[in-house]
Structure formats: structure tokens, C-alpha cells
XYZ file of C-alpha atoms in Angstrom:
420
model
C 103.063 129.716 82.114
C 100.753 129.458 85.104
C 98.772 131.829 87.254
C 98.673 132.471 90.978
C 95.623 131.251 92.824
C 93.242 133.728 94.391
C 93.635 133.399 98.145
C 93.637 135.340 101.383
C 95.720 134.824 104.482
C 95.134 136.106 108.010
C 97.325 138.901 109.301
C 99.702 137.284 111.783
C 100.480 140.588 113.429
C 104.146 139.606 113.532
C 106.007 141.242 110.642
C 109.648 140.323 110.049
C 112.249 142.214 112.012
C 113.250 145.692 110.925
C 115.511 145.628 107.884
C 114.655 142.026 107.103
C 112.259 140.765 104.482
C 110.462 137.417 104.406
C 112.230 134.566 102.669
C 110.717 133.947 99.230
C 110.377 130.184 99.349
C 109.144 128.016 96.476
C 108.020 124.433 96.968
C 107.605 122.122 93.983
C 105.340 119.110 94.369
C 103.717 117.436 91.385
C 100.119 117.810 92.602
C 98.119 118.643 95.741
C 98.478 115.914 98.383
C 96.022 115.649 101.254
C 98.740 115.328 103.874
C 100.689 118.420 102.818
C 97.992 121.044 102.196
C 97.530 121.679 105.960
C 101.307 121.988 106.346
C 101.471 124.593 103.581
C 98.735 126.621 105.280
C 100.676 126.670 108.533
C 103.918 127.554 106.769
C 102.220 130.390 104.859
C 101.104 131.958 108.144
C 104.676 132.385 109.330
C 105.888 135.987 108.890
C 109.421 134.801 108.056
C 108.163 133.086 104.900
C 106.614 134.237 101.638
C 105.521 130.854 100.316
C 104.616 129.833 96.779
C 103.748 126.211 96.046
C 104.338 125.139 92.448
C 102.112 122.398 91.057
C 102.270 120.644 87.692
C 98.683 119.444 88.074
C 95.665 119.909 90.332
C 94.689 116.229 90.487
C 93.559 115.427 93.984
C 92.056 118.865 94.425
C 90.143 118.025 91.235
C 88.716 114.568 90.435
C 91.135 112.138 88.793
C 91.459 108.450 88.041
C 93.701 106.716 90.580
C 95.018 103.543 88.984
C 95.976 101.946 92.304
C 92.527 102.442 93.825
C 90.954 101.704 90.433
C 88.481 104.568 90.737
C 87.990 108.295 90.301
C 88.521 110.332 93.440
C 89.034 113.822 94.825
C 89.944 114.559 98.437
C 87.127 116.034 100.519
C 89.211 118.451 102.587
C 90.469 121.933 101.550
C 93.471 121.362 99.299
C 94.217 124.818 97.874
C 93.045 127.248 100.545
C 95.246 129.407 102.747
C 98.461 129.558 100.730
C 99.715 130.969 97.430
C 100.196 128.494 94.601
C 100.886 128.447 90.891
C 99.916 125.798 88.370
C 102.582 125.259 85.733
C 101.696 124.202 82.199
C 101.702 120.414 82.083
C 102.517 118.822 78.729
C 101.473 115.332 79.909
C 98.110 116.043 81.588
C 96.757 112.533 81.066
C 99.813 110.758 82.459
C 99.930 110.632 86.252
C 102.520 107.905 86.838
C 106.107 107.370 85.765
C 109.177 109.519 85.225
C 107.695 111.453 82.296
C 104.414 112.318 84.003
C 103.677 115.877 85.150
C 105.957 117.393 82.476
C 106.365 121.130 83.180
C 109.573 122.540 81.649
C 108.402 126.050 82.542
C 109.615 125.475 86.081
C 113.123 126.527 85.018
C 111.886 129.943 83.928
C 109.629 130.195 86.986
C 112.548 129.786 89.385
C 114.682 132.275 87.460
C 111.998 134.908 86.872
C 110.532 134.972 90.383
C 113.929 135.229 92.121
C 113.119 132.864 94.935
C 115.541 132.746 97.846
C 115.281 128.967 98.167
C 113.465 126.046 96.560
C 112.196 122.838 98.149
C 111.610 119.947 95.741
C 109.530 116.984 96.873
C 111.285 113.890 95.535
C 113.103 113.123 92.303
C 110.863 110.530 90.649
C 109.719 112.686 87.721
C 111.512 114.701 85.049
C 110.104 118.029 86.231
C 111.826 117.565 89.587
C 115.135 117.331 87.734
C 114.218 120.413 85.709
C 113.620 122.179 89.029
C 117.071 121.068 90.171
C 118.515 122.525 86.966
C 116.563 125.754 87.409
C 117.826 126.186 90.958
C 121.413 125.619 89.884
C 121.210 127.950 86.861
C 119.737 130.687 89.063
C 122.081 130.013 92.017
C 119.086 129.356 94.271
C 119.698 127.101 97.297
C 118.044 123.707 96.818
C 116.397 121.686 99.581
C 115.128 118.122 99.144
C 112.213 116.325 100.768
C 111.891 112.676 99.750
C 110.790 109.412 101.336
C 113.557 107.022 100.218
C 114.971 104.594 102.779
C 117.859 102.071 102.661
C 115.559 99.032 102.959
C 114.842 99.048 99.246
C 118.256 99.956 97.873
C 119.622 97.500 95.323
C 116.200 96.063 94.489
C 116.443 97.137 90.830
C 119.690 95.432 89.797
C 123.310 96.505 89.624
C 123.113 98.714 86.528
C 120.198 100.768 87.821
C 121.802 100.942 91.262
C 125.056 102.252 89.767
C 123.196 104.860 87.706
C 121.176 105.914 90.746
C 124.341 106.274 92.822
C 125.900 108.450 90.126
C 122.874 110.712 89.657
C 121.893 111.090 93.303
C 125.483 111.518 94.428
C 125.866 114.419 92.008
C 122.515 115.908 93.044
C 123.158 115.611 96.773
C 126.548 117.335 96.500
C 124.685 120.384 95.184
C 121.909 120.268 97.779
C 121.911 122.879 100.543
C 119.572 121.082 102.961
C 117.928 117.685 103.341
C 114.534 117.539 105.038
C 114.452 114.132 106.729
C 111.224 112.473 107.804
C 112.694 109.789 110.030
C 115.697 107.683 111.009
C 115.746 105.485 107.898
C 115.323 108.469 105.599
C 118.243 110.176 107.343
C 120.333 107.005 106.942
C 119.514 106.966 103.223
C 120.839 110.498 102.695
C 123.901 109.864 104.818
C 124.675 106.712 102.799
C 125.110 109.025 99.806
C 127.411 111.337 101.735
C 124.954 113.955 102.991
C 126.582 115.633 106.019
C 124.656 115.619 109.286
C 124.948 119.416 109.408
C 122.689 119.647 106.347
C 119.924 117.345 107.600
C 116.848 118.772 109.324
C 113.971 116.848 110.865
C 110.699 117.474 109.021
C 108.432 114.565 110.005
C 106.089 112.901 107.547
C 102.832 114.397 108.822
C 99.110 113.916 109.052
C 96.660 116.337 110.629
C 96.788 114.853 114.131
C 94.141 117.171 115.576
C 91.751 116.437 112.697
C 91.952 112.684 113.262
C 92.045 112.775 117.066
C 89.034 115.045 117.535
C 86.877 113.328 114.922
C 87.720 109.861 116.235
C 86.913 110.901 119.807
C 83.509 112.202 118.700
C 82.844 109.066 116.654
C 83.790 106.776 119.542
C 80.874 108.203 121.548
C 78.574 106.490 119.019
C 80.732 103.434 118.368
C 78.000 100.798 118.579
C 75.676 102.757 116.288
C 78.457 103.228 113.742
C 79.257 99.531 113.869
C 75.593 98.681 113.396
C 75.581 100.746 110.204
C 78.005 98.219 108.696
C 76.487 95.167 110.387
C 79.431 94.803 112.796
C 78.613 93.206 116.177
C 79.465 95.360 119.211
C 81.605 92.603 120.770
C 83.798 91.998 117.700
C 87.524 92.770 117.977
C 88.484 94.245 114.625
C 91.789 94.328 112.813
C 91.954 97.278 110.426
C 93.659 97.497 107.055
C 93.686 100.893 105.302
C 95.216 101.322 101.859
C 95.201 100.149 98.283
C 94.256 96.503 97.923
C 97.362 95.599 95.945
C 100.031 92.911 96.272
C 102.675 95.259 97.671
C 100.439 96.007 100.662
C 99.799 92.287 101.438
C 96.183 92.607 102.692
C 95.876 88.834 102.265
C 98.028 88.384 105.375
C 95.115 89.537 107.538
C 92.933 86.787 106.083
C 95.663 84.241 106.753
C 95.734 85.298 110.408
C 91.942 85.219 110.697
C 91.886 81.729 109.219
C 94.228 80.577 111.986
C 92.696 82.464 114.902
C 88.929 82.502 114.385
C 88.421 78.885 115.528
C 89.700 79.858 118.999
C 88.790 83.566 118.887
C 85.363 83.629 117.190
C 84.848 87.315 118.016
C 87.920 88.335 115.965
C 87.266 90.068 112.645
C 88.718 92.536 110.168
C 87.810 95.666 108.263
C 89.427 96.462 104.917
C 89.253 100.087 103.766
C 90.378 100.726 100.208
C 90.037 99.570 96.638
C 92.366 97.806 94.238
C 93.040 94.783 92.100
C 92.887 92.317 95.008
C 89.377 93.227 96.156
C 87.545 90.533 94.117
C 90.000 87.895 95.340
C 89.652 89.017 98.963
C 85.853 88.940 98.743
C 85.954 85.443 97.272
C 88.319 84.224 100.006
C 86.118 85.648 102.750
C 83.074 83.910 101.272
C 84.884 80.640 100.578
C 86.368 80.453 104.066
C 83.164 81.499 105.820
C 85.091 84.156 107.738
C 83.051 85.930 110.367
C 83.026 89.658 111.087
C 85.062 90.456 107.971
C 84.055 93.547 106.007
C 85.349 95.235 102.855
C 84.132 98.822 103.089
C 85.686 100.213 99.918
C 87.356 103.610 99.594
C 86.834 106.107 102.407
C 87.710 109.771 102.047
C 89.537 111.855 104.635
C 86.457 113.010 106.547
C 85.148 109.425 106.719
C 88.336 107.753 107.932
C 88.238 108.801 111.617
C 84.941 106.936 112.061
C 86.498 103.766 110.652
C 89.448 104.054 113.026
C 87.027 104.638 115.904
C 85.089 101.408 115.290
C 88.299 99.351 114.957
C 90.592 97.932 117.633
C 94.053 97.854 116.038
C 95.742 98.774 112.764
C 97.706 96.155 110.844
C 100.049 97.321 108.065
C 101.649 94.204 106.517
C 103.277 95.921 103.503
C 106.354 94.482 101.836
C 107.508 97.894 100.563
C 106.387 101.002 102.463
C 108.807 103.951 102.726
C 106.709 105.275 105.609
C 103.019 104.333 105.916
C 101.004 107.386 106.935
C 97.993 105.291 107.884
C 100.121 104.423 110.927
C 100.137 108.107 111.929
C 96.386 108.327 111.342
C 95.649 105.258 113.450
C 97.879 106.499 116.271
C 96.205 109.918 116.266
C 92.908 108.050 116.593
C 94.188 106.125 119.614
C 94.831 102.653 118.181
C 97.664 100.214 118.810
C 99.568 99.590 115.580
C 101.143 96.451 114.138
C 103.439 96.969 111.145
C 105.862 94.870 109.141
C 109.593 95.525 109.246
C 109.378 96.753 105.656
C 107.688 100.000 106.725
C 109.649 103.143 107.512
C 107.229 104.241 110.223
C 108.024 101.142 112.246
C 111.455 102.483 113.179
C 110.338 105.901 114.424
C 106.833 105.712 115.844
C 106.045 102.044 116.569
C 107.588 101.024 119.885
C 107.377 97.375 120.862
C 105.309 96.610 123.963
C 104.556 100.334 124.239
C 102.153 101.351 121.465
C 102.439 98.423 119.063
C 104.644 95.827 117.432
C 106.936 95.368 114.433
C 107.148 91.881 112.927
C 109.038 90.278 110.001
C 107.149 90.917 106.765
C 105.314 87.803 105.572
C 105.827 85.895 108.829
C 102.233 84.839 109.458
C 103.124 82.918 112.611
C 104.734 86.010 114.159
C 101.771 88.174 113.168
C 99.363 85.574 114.564
C 101.125 85.625 117.936
C 100.898 89.429 118.152
C 97.239 89.546 117.116
C 96.301 86.799 119.567
C 97.874 88.756 122.420
C 96.186 92.039 121.508
C 92.808 90.480 120.734
C 92.655 88.794 124.138
C 93.588 91.859 126.204
C 91.343 94.934 125.997
C 93.308 96.676 128.740
C 96.533 96.284 126.743
C 94.859 97.684 123.630
C 93.630 100.687 125.580
C 97.022 101.404 127.113
C 98.823 101.066 123.797
C 96.243 103.237 122.055
C 96.777 106.012 124.591
C 100.534 105.785 124.100
C 100.012 106.030 120.350
C 98.269 109.375 120.791
C 101.082 110.630 123.012
C 103.883 109.497 120.693
C 102.379 110.899 117.500
C 102.176 114.404 118.970
C 105.907 114.676 118.279
C 105.246 114.112 114.562
C 103.155 117.197 113.874
C 102.773 120.005 111.353
C 104.238 122.375 113.908
C 107.444 120.345 113.917
C 107.405 120.330 110.116
C 107.238 124.108 109.975
C 110.020 124.544 112.532
C 112.205 122.071 110.650
C 111.655 123.875 107.360
C 112.503 127.216 108.965
C 115.730 125.816 110.420
C 116.657 124.332 107.043
C 116.015 127.567 105.178
C 118.024 129.580 107.689
C 120.910 127.226 107.071
C 120.484 127.083 103.294
C 120.253 130.857 102.923
C 122.978 131.541 105.498
C 120.940 133.676 107.865
C 119.017 135.797 105.377
C 115.673 134.611 106.783
C 113.818 137.095 108.947
C 114.552 136.504 112.593
C 117.589 134.312 111.946
């Protein structure tokens, strides 16, 4: 089947109330994800919870080939420390994308044998998630869902697929005890399928705010030296793109804006962080257009990213399909103004026009140009918006995630959680 990891947790000193035992909570997620490992550690420290995270694979904690980045990577932060986990047998270990990836039928037996009080399943995009749904139902274990779907992209796959999706998700959601919602659009998605408001609980899509804030603040003390490392002039005003260099992310829109603005704003430039199929094309366009202060830095791991945010002046996320966009959270924690397209989920919840950033129509280069021109010309505005970003993102923290999960489990298990 799978085996528990060897781990140790600090004694919280706060045992559950007399006569109550901790809730035995299982979480299924296909593989370790850099944004969720810190959340699991915090959740595991709560005395009300006895947490077990179920993985079908350890990619991410172990090196793997990421097809989007086009390279082998492993995250350079602790991914498996501080919480109990099990690794289920995976019958498709070499397949990491698609519905039939991460195939672990043993999850049905795991849920039944371990007698969990509740199960959280992250998403429904792979077969093993649906096997987890079946296991929860067969064992009469309350099911909670945590997914990133939003209404913006509904109907994009044709009528037949849309009808099938409505049938399957409608049936699934009727049997779901709690929905963990990451934002307003995600909540609207669940409610469009009939999820009652009483079953929705706010569990924001998180990054480690403290990690990014503290490291960026330290890096900013040496900003000119860090810029010099990459050959970036100290006076340059830099747009920042972070993500896979693929068509869906539209990194080419930054070049289009630079092409328009550099004749009148020669100090304006851009930094691209990431790898992907568009990198050769982007490099060729930069060279062909003679664009100044434009740098493609390649992939940067978690511990390297705060420095990149610190040397930049604003984040631009021009994606045409982005259920959330966690680089927005990262940039805000690092004190940057943020500019995102209206096809990003984060734009509804954490980007506030004329406060900490702007939302513009995806693909509208003229609208993006107008925003960038305003920000590039006004250092005081950038500073004020960056400070507001740090203040706003504090409300989207791991602490809120943990509290939301506890509220959801109390509801799903009808008060059997310690301290309910």
C-alpha cells in the first residue's frame, strides 16, 4: 500500500478537551506542492486535528521533469517535514499530466481501513480523486472539496463536455459535506452548481507571506548589488513576469508594451523568470527589437524568488486563463504593485484598482500600456501601492487557511471535532 513518513511534531501543550479526541483528517493531493506544505505543517500542529496527507507521488519533493517549464526541478524548501503523510502505490509513475496520471486505486482501502473522520480532496482532475470520492462514500466519511475552478472558463470545452461536467459535478457536489473556497469566483463556481452557502468555507489560496516578505526586505537592502549581478542598471524601472513561458500566460504582451513605451521611457525594462516553449522566441524578439533592460533569467526556485521580486518594480500577469495566479500573492507579500488581466481569479479578490494595482482586459495592449506608463512614471505611486499590497495579502494567510479548514470540519462532522 504505502507507508507513513518518519516525522516528529512539537508538543503544542494544548490537548483536546476532556472526553474529546482529535479529528482524524485525511487530505488527498496528488503530489507535494510548494504552496501547501507549510499549510499542512501548521494544520498538523493544531491539537484538534490528527492529520494524514495522502500522496500518489513525491514529485516536487523529489526531482521530476516538468513539461511546462521544460526542465527537471525539485523545490528547495522543506516539502515533507512537520506532518504525517503516506505515499500510495502509483500505477502510472511516469505520467504526471492528464486524468489517468497518479493512478492509486489503493486510496479506497486506505480511507476504509484507517477510519478517518473526514477527507479533503484537492480537485477532481485525475481518476484517483474520483476513487477517493468513492472511498469516502463507501465508508460514510464526510467529503470536503478544495479546487480552483472559476466560472470564467465554463463552457470553453463545447456543449457535450459541458453537459457531462454538469452531470458529474452536480452529482458529486450533492454528496459533498463542505466546500473550501479560495475566493469570490471560486465560491460563485460552486454556487452555480447548487452548493449551499452554509457549506462553503473560506480557505484562501496561500503562499508563505512571511517567507517572501522577510526575504524580500533583506534583499532590498542590497538592491543595486543584486541588480548588478544580472547587469541591470540601478535606474531601470522593471516590469516582472514570473511563470511558465507558454502561450496561455501571454508573456509576449510585456514585449508589446515595451516596444510601445521604450521610445518615450528609455529606462523601462522587464525581467522574465521562468522557462517554457516561448523562451527562444522571446529571446529572438528582444534581440531583433533592440529592447533595452530586458532580461530572461530562467527558472528560479522558491528561495531565489524573493530577490527577484526585490529588484523589480511591479508584477504583470497577462494570462488568458489563470484560475488564481499565486505569483500575485508572492509579489504582494514582497511589496510590489500588481497588474493582472481580467482572466485571473486573483484579480477579483486581492487586486484593488488605484489601491494596490490594476486589472485590465486580457490582450488589450493599449489598456496595459496606459497602466504601465502611469506606474513607470510615478515612483511614489509604486511605493504606496506596494505597501498596500503587503497589507492586503495579510488577510490571505496560512492562519486563515487553518481556521477555515477547522470550521469546515466542525460542520462536516457535526461537532465531533475537539473544542467544537
